[in-house]
C-alpha positions as a LaTeX table, in Angstrom:
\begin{tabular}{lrrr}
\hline
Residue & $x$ (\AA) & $y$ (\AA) & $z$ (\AA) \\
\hline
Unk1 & 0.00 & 0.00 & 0.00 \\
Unk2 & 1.46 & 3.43 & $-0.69$ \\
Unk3 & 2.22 & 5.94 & 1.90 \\
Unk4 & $-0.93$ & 8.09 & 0.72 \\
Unk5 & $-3.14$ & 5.32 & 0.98 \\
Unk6 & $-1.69$ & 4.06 & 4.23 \\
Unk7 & $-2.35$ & 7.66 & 5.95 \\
Unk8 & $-5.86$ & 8.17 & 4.14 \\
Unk9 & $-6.51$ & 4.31 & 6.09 \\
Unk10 & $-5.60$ & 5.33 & 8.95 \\
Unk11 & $-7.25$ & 9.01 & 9.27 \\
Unk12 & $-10.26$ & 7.05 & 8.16 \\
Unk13 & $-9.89$ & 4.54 & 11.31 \\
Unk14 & $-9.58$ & 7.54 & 14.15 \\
Unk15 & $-12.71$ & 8.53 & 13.19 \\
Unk16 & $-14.34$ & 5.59 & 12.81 \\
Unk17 & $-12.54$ & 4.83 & 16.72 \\
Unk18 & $-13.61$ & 8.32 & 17.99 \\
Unk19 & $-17.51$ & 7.45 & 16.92 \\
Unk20 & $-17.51$ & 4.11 & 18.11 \\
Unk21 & $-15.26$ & 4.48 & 22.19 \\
Unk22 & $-17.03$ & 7.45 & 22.84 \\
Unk23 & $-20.83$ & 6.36 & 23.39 \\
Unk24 & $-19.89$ & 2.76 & 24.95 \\
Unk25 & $-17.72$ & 4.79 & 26.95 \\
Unk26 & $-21.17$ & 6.63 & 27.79 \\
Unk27 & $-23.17$ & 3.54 & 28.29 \\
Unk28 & $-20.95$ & 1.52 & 31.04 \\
Unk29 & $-20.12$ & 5.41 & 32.59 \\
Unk30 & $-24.57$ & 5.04 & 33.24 \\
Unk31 & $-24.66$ & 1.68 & 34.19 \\
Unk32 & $-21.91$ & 2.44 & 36.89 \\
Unk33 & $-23.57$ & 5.23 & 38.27 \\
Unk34 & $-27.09$ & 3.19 & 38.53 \\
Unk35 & $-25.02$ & 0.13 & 40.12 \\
Unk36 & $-23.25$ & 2.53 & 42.39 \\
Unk37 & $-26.91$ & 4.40 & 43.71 \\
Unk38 & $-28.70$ & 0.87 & 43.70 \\
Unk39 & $-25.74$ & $-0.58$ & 45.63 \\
Unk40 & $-25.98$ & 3.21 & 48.21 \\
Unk41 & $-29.37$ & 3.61 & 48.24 \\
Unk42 & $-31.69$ & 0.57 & 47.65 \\
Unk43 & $-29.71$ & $-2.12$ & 49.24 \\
Unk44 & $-29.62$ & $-3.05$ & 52.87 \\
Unk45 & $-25.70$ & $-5.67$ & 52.39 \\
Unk46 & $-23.02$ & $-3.49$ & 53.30 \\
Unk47 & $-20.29$ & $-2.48$ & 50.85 \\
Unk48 & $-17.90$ & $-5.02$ & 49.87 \\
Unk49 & $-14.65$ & $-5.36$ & 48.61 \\
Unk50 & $-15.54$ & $-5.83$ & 45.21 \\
Unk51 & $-17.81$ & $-2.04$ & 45.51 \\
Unk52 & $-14.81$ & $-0.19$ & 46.25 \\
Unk53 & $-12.41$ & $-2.21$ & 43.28 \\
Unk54 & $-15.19$ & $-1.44$ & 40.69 \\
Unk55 & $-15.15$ & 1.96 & 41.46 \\
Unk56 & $-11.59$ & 2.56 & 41.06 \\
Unk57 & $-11.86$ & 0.35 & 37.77 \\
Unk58 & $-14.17$ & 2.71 & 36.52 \\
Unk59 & $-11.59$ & 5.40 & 37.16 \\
Unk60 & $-8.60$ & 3.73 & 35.50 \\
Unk61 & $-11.28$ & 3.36 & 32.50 \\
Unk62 & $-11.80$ & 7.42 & 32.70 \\
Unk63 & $-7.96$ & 7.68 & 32.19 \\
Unk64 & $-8.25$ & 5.29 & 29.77 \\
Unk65 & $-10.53$ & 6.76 & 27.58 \\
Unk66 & $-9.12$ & 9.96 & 27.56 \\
Unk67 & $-5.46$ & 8.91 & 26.67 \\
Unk68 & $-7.20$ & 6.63 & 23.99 \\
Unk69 & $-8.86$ & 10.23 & 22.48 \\
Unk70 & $-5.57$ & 11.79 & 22.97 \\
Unk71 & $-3.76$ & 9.23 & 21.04 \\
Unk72 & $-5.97$ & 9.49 & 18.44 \\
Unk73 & $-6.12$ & 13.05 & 17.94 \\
Unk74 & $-1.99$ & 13.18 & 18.07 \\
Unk75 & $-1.96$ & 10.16 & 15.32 \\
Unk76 & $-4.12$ & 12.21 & 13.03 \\
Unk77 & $-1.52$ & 15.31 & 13.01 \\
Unk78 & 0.96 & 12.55 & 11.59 \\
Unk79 & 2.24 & 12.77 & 7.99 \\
Unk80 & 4.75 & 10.84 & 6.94 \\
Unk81 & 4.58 & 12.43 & 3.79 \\
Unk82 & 5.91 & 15.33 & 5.27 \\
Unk83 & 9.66 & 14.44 & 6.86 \\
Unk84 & 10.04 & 17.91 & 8.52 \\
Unk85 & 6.56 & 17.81 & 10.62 \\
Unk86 & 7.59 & 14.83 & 12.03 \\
Unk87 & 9.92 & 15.71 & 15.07 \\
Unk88 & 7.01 & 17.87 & 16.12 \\
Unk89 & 3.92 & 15.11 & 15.82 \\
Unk90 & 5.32 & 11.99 & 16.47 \\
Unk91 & 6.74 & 12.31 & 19.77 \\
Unk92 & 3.48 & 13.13 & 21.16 \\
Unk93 & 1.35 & 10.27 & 19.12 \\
Unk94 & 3.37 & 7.93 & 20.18 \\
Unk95 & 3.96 & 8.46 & 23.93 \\
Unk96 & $-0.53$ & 8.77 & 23.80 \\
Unk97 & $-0.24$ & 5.41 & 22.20 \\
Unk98 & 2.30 & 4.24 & 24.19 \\
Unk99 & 0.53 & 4.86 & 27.25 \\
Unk100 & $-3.02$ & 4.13 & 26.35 \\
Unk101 & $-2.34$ & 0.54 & 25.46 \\
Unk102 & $-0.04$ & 0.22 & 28.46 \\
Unk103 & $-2.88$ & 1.69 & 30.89 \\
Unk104 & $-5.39$ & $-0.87$ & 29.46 \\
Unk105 & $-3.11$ & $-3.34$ & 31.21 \\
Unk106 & $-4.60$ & $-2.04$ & 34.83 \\
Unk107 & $-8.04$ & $-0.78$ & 33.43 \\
Unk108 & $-8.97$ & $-3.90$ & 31.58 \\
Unk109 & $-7.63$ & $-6.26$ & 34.69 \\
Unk110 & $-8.47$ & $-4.70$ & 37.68 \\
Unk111 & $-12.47$ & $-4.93$ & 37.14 \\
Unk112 & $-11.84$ & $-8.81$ & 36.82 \\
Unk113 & $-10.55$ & $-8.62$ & 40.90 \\
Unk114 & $-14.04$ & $-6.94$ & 41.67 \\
Unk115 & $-16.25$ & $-9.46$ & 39.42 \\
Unk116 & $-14.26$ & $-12.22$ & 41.76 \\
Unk117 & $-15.32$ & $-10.73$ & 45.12 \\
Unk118 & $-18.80$ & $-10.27$ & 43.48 \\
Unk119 & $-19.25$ & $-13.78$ & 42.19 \\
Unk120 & $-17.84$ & $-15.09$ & 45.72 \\
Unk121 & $-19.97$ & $-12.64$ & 48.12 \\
Unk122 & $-23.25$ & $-13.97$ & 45.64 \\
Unk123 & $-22.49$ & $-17.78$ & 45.13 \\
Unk124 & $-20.27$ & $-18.48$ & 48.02 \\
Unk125 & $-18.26$ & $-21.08$ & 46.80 \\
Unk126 & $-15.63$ & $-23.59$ & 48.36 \\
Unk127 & $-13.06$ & $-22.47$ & 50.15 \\
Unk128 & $-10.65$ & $-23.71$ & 47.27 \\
Unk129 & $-12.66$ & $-22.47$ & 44.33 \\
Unk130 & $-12.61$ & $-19.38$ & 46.73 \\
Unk131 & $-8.68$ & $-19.60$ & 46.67 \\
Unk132 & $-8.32$ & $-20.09$ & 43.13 \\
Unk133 & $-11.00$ & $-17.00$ & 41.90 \\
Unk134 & $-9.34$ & $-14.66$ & 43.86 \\
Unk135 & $-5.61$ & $-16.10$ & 43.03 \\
Unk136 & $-6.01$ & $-15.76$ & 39.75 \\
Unk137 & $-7.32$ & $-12.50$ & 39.44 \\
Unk138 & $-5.45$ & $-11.10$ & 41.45 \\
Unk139 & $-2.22$ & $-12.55$ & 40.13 \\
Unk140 & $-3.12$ & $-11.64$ & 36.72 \\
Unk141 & $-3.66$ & $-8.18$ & 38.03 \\
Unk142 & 0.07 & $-8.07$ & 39.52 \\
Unk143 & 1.38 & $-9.58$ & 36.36 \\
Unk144 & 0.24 & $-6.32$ & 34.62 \\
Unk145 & 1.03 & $-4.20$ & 37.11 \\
Unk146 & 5.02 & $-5.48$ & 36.64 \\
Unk147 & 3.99 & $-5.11$ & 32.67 \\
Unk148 & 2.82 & $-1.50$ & 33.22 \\
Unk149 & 6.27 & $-0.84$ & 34.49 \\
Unk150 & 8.35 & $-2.77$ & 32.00 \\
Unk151 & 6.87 & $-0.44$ & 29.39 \\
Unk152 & 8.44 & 2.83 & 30.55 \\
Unk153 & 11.90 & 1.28 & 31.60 \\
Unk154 & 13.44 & $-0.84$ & 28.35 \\
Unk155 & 14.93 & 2.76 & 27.26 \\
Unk156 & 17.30 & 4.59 & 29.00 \\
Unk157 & 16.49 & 7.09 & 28.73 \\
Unk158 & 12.81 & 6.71 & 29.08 \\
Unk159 & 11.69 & 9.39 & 26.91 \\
Unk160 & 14.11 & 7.72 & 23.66 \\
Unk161 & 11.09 & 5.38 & 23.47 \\
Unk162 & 8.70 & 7.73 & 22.00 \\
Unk163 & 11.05 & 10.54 & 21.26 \\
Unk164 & 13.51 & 9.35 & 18.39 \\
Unk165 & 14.46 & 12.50 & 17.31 \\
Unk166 & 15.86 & 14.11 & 20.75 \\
Unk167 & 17.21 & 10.96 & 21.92 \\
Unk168 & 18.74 & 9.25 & 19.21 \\
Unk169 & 21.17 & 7.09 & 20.95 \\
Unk170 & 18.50 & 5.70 & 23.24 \\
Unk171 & 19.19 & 1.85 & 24.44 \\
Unk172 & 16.40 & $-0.08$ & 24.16 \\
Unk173 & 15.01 & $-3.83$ & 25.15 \\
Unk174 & 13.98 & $-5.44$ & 21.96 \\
Unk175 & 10.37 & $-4.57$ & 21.20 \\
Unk176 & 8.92 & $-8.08$ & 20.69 \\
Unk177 & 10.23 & $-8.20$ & 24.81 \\
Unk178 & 7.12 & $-6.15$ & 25.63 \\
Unk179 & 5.00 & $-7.72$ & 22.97 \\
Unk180 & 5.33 & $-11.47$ & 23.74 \\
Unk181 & 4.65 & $-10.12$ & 27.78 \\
Unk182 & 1.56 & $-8.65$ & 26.62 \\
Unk183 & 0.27 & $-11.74$ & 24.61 \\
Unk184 & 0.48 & $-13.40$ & 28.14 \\
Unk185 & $-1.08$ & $-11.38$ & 29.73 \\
Unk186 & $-3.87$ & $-10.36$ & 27.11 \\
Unk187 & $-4.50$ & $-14.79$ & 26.93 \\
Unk188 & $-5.01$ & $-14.82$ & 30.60 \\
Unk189 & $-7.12$ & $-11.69$ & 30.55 \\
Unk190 & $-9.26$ & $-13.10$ & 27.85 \\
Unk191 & $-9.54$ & $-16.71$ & 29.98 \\
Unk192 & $-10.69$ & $-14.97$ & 33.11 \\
Unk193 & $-13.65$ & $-13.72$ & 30.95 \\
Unk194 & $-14.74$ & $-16.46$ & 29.59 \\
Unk195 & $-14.24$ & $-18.63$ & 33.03 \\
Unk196 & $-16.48$ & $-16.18$ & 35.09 \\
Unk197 & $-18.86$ & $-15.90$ & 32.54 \\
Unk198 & $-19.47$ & $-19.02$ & 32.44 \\
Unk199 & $-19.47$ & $-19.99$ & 36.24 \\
Unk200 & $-22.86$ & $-18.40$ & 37.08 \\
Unk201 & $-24.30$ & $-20.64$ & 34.82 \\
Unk202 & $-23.11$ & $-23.96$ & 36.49 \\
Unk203 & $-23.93$ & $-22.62$ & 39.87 \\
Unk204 & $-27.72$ & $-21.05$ & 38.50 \\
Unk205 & $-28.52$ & $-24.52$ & 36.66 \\
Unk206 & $-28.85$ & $-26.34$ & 39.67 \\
Unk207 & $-31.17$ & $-24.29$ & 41.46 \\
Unk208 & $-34.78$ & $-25.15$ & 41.45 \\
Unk209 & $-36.05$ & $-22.28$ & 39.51 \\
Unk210 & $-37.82$ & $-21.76$ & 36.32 \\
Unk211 & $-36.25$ & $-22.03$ & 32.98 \\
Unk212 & $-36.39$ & $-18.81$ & 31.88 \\
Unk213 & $-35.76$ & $-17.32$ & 34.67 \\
Unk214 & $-32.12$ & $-19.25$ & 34.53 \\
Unk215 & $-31.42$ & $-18.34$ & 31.12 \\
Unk216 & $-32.34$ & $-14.92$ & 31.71 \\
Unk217 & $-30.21$ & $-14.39$ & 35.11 \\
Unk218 & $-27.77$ & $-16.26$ & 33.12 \\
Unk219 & $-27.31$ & $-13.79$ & 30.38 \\
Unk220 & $-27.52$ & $-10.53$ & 33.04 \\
Unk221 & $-24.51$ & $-12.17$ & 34.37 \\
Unk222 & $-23.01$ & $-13.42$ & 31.14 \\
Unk223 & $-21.96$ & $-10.45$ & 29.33 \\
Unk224 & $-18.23$ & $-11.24$ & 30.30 \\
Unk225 & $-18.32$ & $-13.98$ & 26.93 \\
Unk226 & $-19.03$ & $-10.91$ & 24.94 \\
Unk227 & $-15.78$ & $-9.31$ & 26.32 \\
Unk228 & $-13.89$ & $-12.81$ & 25.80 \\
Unk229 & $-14.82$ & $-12.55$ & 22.08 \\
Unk230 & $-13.21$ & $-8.87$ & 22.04 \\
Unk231 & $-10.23$ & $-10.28$ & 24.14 \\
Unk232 & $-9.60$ & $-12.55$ & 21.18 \\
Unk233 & $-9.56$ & $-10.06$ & 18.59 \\
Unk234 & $-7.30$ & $-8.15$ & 20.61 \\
Unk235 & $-4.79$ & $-10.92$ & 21.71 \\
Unk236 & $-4.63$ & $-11.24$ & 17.19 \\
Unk237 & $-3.90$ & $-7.72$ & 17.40 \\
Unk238 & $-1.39$ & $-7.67$ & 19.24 \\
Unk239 & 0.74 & $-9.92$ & 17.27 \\
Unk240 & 0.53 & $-7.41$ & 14.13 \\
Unk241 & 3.21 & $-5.29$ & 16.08 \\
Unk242 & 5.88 & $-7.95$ & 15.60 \\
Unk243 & 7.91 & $-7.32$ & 12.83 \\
Unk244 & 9.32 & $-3.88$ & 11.32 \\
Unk245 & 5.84 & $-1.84$ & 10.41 \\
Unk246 & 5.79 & 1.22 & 8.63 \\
Unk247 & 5.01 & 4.10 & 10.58 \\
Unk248 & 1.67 & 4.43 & 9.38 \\
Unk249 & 0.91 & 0.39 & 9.67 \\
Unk250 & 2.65 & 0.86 & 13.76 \\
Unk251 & $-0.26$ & 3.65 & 14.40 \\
Unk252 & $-3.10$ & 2.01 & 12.92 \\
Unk253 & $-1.79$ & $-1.49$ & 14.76 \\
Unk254 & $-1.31$ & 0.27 & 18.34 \\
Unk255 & $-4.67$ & 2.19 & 17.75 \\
Unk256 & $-6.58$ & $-0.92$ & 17.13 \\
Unk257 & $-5.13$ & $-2.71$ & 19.74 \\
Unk258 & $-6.41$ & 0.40 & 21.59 \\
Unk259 & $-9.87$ & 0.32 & 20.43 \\
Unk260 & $-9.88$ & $-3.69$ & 21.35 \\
Unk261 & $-9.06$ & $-2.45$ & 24.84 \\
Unk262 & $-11.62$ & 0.27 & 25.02 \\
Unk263 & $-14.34$ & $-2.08$ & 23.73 \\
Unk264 & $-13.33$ & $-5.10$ & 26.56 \\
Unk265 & $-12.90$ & $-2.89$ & 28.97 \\
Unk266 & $-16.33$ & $-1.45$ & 28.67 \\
Unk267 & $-18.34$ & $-4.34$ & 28.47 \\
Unk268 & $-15.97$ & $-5.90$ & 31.54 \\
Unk269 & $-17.19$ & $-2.72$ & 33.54 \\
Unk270 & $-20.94$ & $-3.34$ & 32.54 \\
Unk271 & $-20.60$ & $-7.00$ & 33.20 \\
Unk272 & $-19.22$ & $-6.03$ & 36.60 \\
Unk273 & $-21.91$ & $-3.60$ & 37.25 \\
Unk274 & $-25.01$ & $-5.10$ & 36.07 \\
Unk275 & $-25.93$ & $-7.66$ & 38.40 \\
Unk276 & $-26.05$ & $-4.93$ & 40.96 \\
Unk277 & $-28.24$ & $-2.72$ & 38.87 \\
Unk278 & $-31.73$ & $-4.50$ & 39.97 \\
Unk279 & $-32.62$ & $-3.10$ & 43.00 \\
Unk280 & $-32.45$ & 0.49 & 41.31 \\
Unk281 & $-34.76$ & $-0.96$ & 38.57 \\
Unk282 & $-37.42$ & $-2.44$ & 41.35 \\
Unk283 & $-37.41$ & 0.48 & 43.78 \\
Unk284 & $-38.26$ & 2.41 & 40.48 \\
Unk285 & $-40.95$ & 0.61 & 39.69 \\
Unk286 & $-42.08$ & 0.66 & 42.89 \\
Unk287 & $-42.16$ & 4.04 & 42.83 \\
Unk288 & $-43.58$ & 5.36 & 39.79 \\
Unk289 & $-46.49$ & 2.39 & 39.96 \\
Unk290 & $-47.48$ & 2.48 & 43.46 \\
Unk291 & $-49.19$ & 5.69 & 44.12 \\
Unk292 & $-51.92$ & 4.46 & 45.54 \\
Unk293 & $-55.57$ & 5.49 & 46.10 \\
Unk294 & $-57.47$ & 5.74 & 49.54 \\
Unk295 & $-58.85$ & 2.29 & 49.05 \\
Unk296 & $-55.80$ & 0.64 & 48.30 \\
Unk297 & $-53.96$ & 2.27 & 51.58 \\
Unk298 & $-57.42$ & 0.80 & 53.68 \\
Unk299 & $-56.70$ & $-2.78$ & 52.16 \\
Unk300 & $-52.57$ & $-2.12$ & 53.16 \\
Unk301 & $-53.72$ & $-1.33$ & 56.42 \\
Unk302 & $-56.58$ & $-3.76$ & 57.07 \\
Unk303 & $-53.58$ & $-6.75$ & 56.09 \\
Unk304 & $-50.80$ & $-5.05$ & 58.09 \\
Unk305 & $-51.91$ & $-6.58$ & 61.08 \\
Unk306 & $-52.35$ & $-10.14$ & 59.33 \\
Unk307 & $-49.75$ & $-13.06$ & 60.02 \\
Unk308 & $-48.67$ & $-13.30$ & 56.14 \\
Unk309 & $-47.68$ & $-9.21$ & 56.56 \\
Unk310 & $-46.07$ & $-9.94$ & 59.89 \\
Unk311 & $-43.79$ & $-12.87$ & 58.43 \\
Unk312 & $-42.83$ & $-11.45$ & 55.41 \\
Unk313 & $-41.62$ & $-8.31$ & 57.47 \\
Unk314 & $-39.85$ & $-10.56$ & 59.77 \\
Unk315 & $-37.94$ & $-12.34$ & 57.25 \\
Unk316 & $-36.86$ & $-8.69$ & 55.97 \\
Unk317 & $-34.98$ & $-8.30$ & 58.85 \\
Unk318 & $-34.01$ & $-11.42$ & 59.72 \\
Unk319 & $-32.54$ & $-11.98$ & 56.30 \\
Unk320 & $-28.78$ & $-12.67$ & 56.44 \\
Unk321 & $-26.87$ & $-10.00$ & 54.24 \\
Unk322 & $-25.62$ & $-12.77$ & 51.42 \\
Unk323 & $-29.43$ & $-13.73$ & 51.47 \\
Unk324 & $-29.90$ & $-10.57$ & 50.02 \\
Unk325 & $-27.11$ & $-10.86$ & 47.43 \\
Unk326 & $-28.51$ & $-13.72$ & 46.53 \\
Unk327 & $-31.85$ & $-11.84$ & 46.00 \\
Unk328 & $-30.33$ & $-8.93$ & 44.08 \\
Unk329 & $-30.71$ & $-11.42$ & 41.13 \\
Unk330 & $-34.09$ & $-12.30$ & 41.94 \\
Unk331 & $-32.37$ & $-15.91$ & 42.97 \\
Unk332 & $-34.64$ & $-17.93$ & 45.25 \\
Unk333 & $-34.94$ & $-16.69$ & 48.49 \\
Unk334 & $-33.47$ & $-18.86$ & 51.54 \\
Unk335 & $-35.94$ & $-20.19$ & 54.18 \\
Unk336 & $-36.47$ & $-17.75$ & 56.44 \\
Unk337 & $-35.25$ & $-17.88$ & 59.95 \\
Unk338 & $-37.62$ & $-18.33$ & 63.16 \\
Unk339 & $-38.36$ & $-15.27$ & 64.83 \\
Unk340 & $-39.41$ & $-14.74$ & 68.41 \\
Unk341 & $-42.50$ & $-13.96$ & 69.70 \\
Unk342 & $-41.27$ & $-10.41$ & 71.09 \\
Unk343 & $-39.62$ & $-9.41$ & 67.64 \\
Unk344 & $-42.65$ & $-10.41$ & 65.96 \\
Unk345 & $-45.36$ & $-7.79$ & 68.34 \\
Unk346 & $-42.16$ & $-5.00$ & 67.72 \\
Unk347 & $-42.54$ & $-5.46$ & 64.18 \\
Unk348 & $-46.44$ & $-5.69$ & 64.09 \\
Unk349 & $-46.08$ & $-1.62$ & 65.56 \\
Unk350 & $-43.18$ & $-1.23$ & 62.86 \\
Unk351 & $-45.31$ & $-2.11$ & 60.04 \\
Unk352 & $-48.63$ & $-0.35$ & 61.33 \\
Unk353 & $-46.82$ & 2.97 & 61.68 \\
Unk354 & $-45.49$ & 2.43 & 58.02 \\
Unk355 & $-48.94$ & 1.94 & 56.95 \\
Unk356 & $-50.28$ & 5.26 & 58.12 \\
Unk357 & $-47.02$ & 6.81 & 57.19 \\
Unk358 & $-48.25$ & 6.08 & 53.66 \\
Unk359 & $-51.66$ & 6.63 & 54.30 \\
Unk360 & $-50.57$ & 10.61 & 55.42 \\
Unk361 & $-47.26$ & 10.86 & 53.29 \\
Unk362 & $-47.61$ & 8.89 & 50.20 \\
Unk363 & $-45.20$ & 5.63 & 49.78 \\
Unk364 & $-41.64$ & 5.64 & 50.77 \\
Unk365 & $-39.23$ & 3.87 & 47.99 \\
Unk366 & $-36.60$ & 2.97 & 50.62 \\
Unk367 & $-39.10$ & 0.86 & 52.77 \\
Unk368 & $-40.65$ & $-1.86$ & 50.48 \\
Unk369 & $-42.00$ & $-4.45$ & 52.06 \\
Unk370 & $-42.01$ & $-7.02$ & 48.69 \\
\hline
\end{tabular}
């Protein structure tokens, strides 16, 4: 391909990659936002491990994103067509390439640590199934960390890597060093989506519940095989950096590799996020569908007093906190714990007062008694 044709290709591809990062970007920025006020606001567990490592992934995938823009907005300023703009544009392309794909090592990772403390505070496995989730995310996570580093230090000096023209006698490690450590870890990464996509569904498919509701809790949880297939394409990627590319064919390489990573690391965060998002979606509901007329606050409070209202309150608060991780997935619900005569007069007032509390005030989202 001629050098015209190679930079046409390529300006063609940034915008292509600015149209399509952008709005998924958007998408799992929502989804995290509704996991993170359904996980605040409208549920009773306390916040987890796995909370507090999603919400950092979500940051690394801010930085992400914008390095990812940068990059591609340097790259189009290339021409190599024109031999004296070069000193000025390439430095700066290629340290935004540089260090998008290198970032993607943390930001595409680090969400699979938080998906492991999610899948073992819902499905509370075996202590060595336990041992071996957690090992191998987190591992995989300290691999890249050690590959994040090995990026900025196989040139002394540091800055010869992606300036060429002010450090000409930089030493530097081989390139296809820092590629073959990538294919490693980019296999692994791509396993680990696969693997926990697939374990809800062994663990769903042997509880006694209907069919569709197991196929459809198994594809809220399964959107990790979508990010496998995009691992895939990005692990091939990767290997079109071996070799001795043109300058135009090294851009548009390193830029798709960084689209790949924008695109998994996206769907990883929704993936992640998702399975938390249905108690936002049900107090919703509940609250836009249950303003309710005189007569149906008279029926509320002629059954508050019943035993059927007075057990299913009860089992609201005896509920163990992984019971209701369990129920965030509308899983079925564990057989509820006896309750003491006491507790159960306390929680007859309790309920009675919420009843006229509706009656006066009109229905409160946070206590729903479903």
């Amino acid at each position: 391909m001629d050098p015209q044709a190679e930079h046409d290709t390529l300006n063609f591809f940034i915008d292509q990659a600015l149209g399509a990062s952008w709005p998924l970007f958007a998408i799992a920025t929502i989804v995290f936002f509704m996991r993170s006020a359904s996980r605040m606001f409208f549920t009773e567990g306390s916040i987890g491990w796995e909370d507090y490592i999603i919400s950092l992934s979500w940051l690394l995938d801010l930085v992400r994103m914008v390095t990812f823009h940068l990059a591609l907005v340097a790259t189009k300023k290339v021409n190599a067509m024109d031999p004296n703009s070069l000193p000025s544009t390439v430095p700066t392309a290629t340290f935004w390439s540089l260090f998008t794909d290198t970032w993607a090592f943390l930001s595409v990772t680090l969400p699979k640590v938080g998906v492991a403390f999610l899948l073992i505070r819902i499905f509370r496995p075996k202590a060595w199934l336990k041992t071996t989730i957690l090992s191998v995310s987190i591992g995989l996570f300290a691999y890249c960390v050690v590959g994040f580093i090995i990026s900025f230090v196989q040139c002394n000096p540091v800055a010869g890597q992606w300036d060429p023209y002010n450090y000409p006698n930089a030493k530097c490690w081989p390139r296809n060093v820092q590629i073959y450590y990538a294919l490693v870890g980019s296999s692994t990464s791509a396993f680990l989506d696969i693997a926990f996509a697939l374990y809800p569904g062994f663990v769903l498919w042997k509880l006694q519940m209907p069919l569709w509701k197991k196929l459809s809790t198994m594809a809220f949880m399964g959107l990790g095989v979508l990010a496998f297939a995009f691992a895939v394409v990005k692990v091939s990627s990767n290997t079109s950096l071996l070799g001795t590319p043109t300058l135009h064919q090294l851009y548009t390489n390193a830029l798709h590799i960084g689209l790949w990573n924008s695109i998994e690391n996206d769907f990883i965060i929704i993936a992640a996020c998702l399975p938390s998002v249905r108690p936002l979606f049900k107090a919703c509901k509940i609250f836009t569908g249950t303003q309710l007329s005189k007569s149906n606050n008279s029926k509320l409070m002629d059954s508050a007093s019943t035993p059927s209202s007075q057990r299913s309150l009860q089992d609201r608060h005896s509920r163990h906190s992984g019971d209701e991780d369990m129920m965030e997935l509308g899983l079925p619900k564990p057989p509820a714990a006896a309750v003491e005569k006491g507790r159960a007069i306390h929680v007859t007032h309790d309920i009675t007062q919420q009843s006229h509390r509706m009656l006066f005030d009109g229905p409160v989202p946070a206590q729903n008694f479903n």
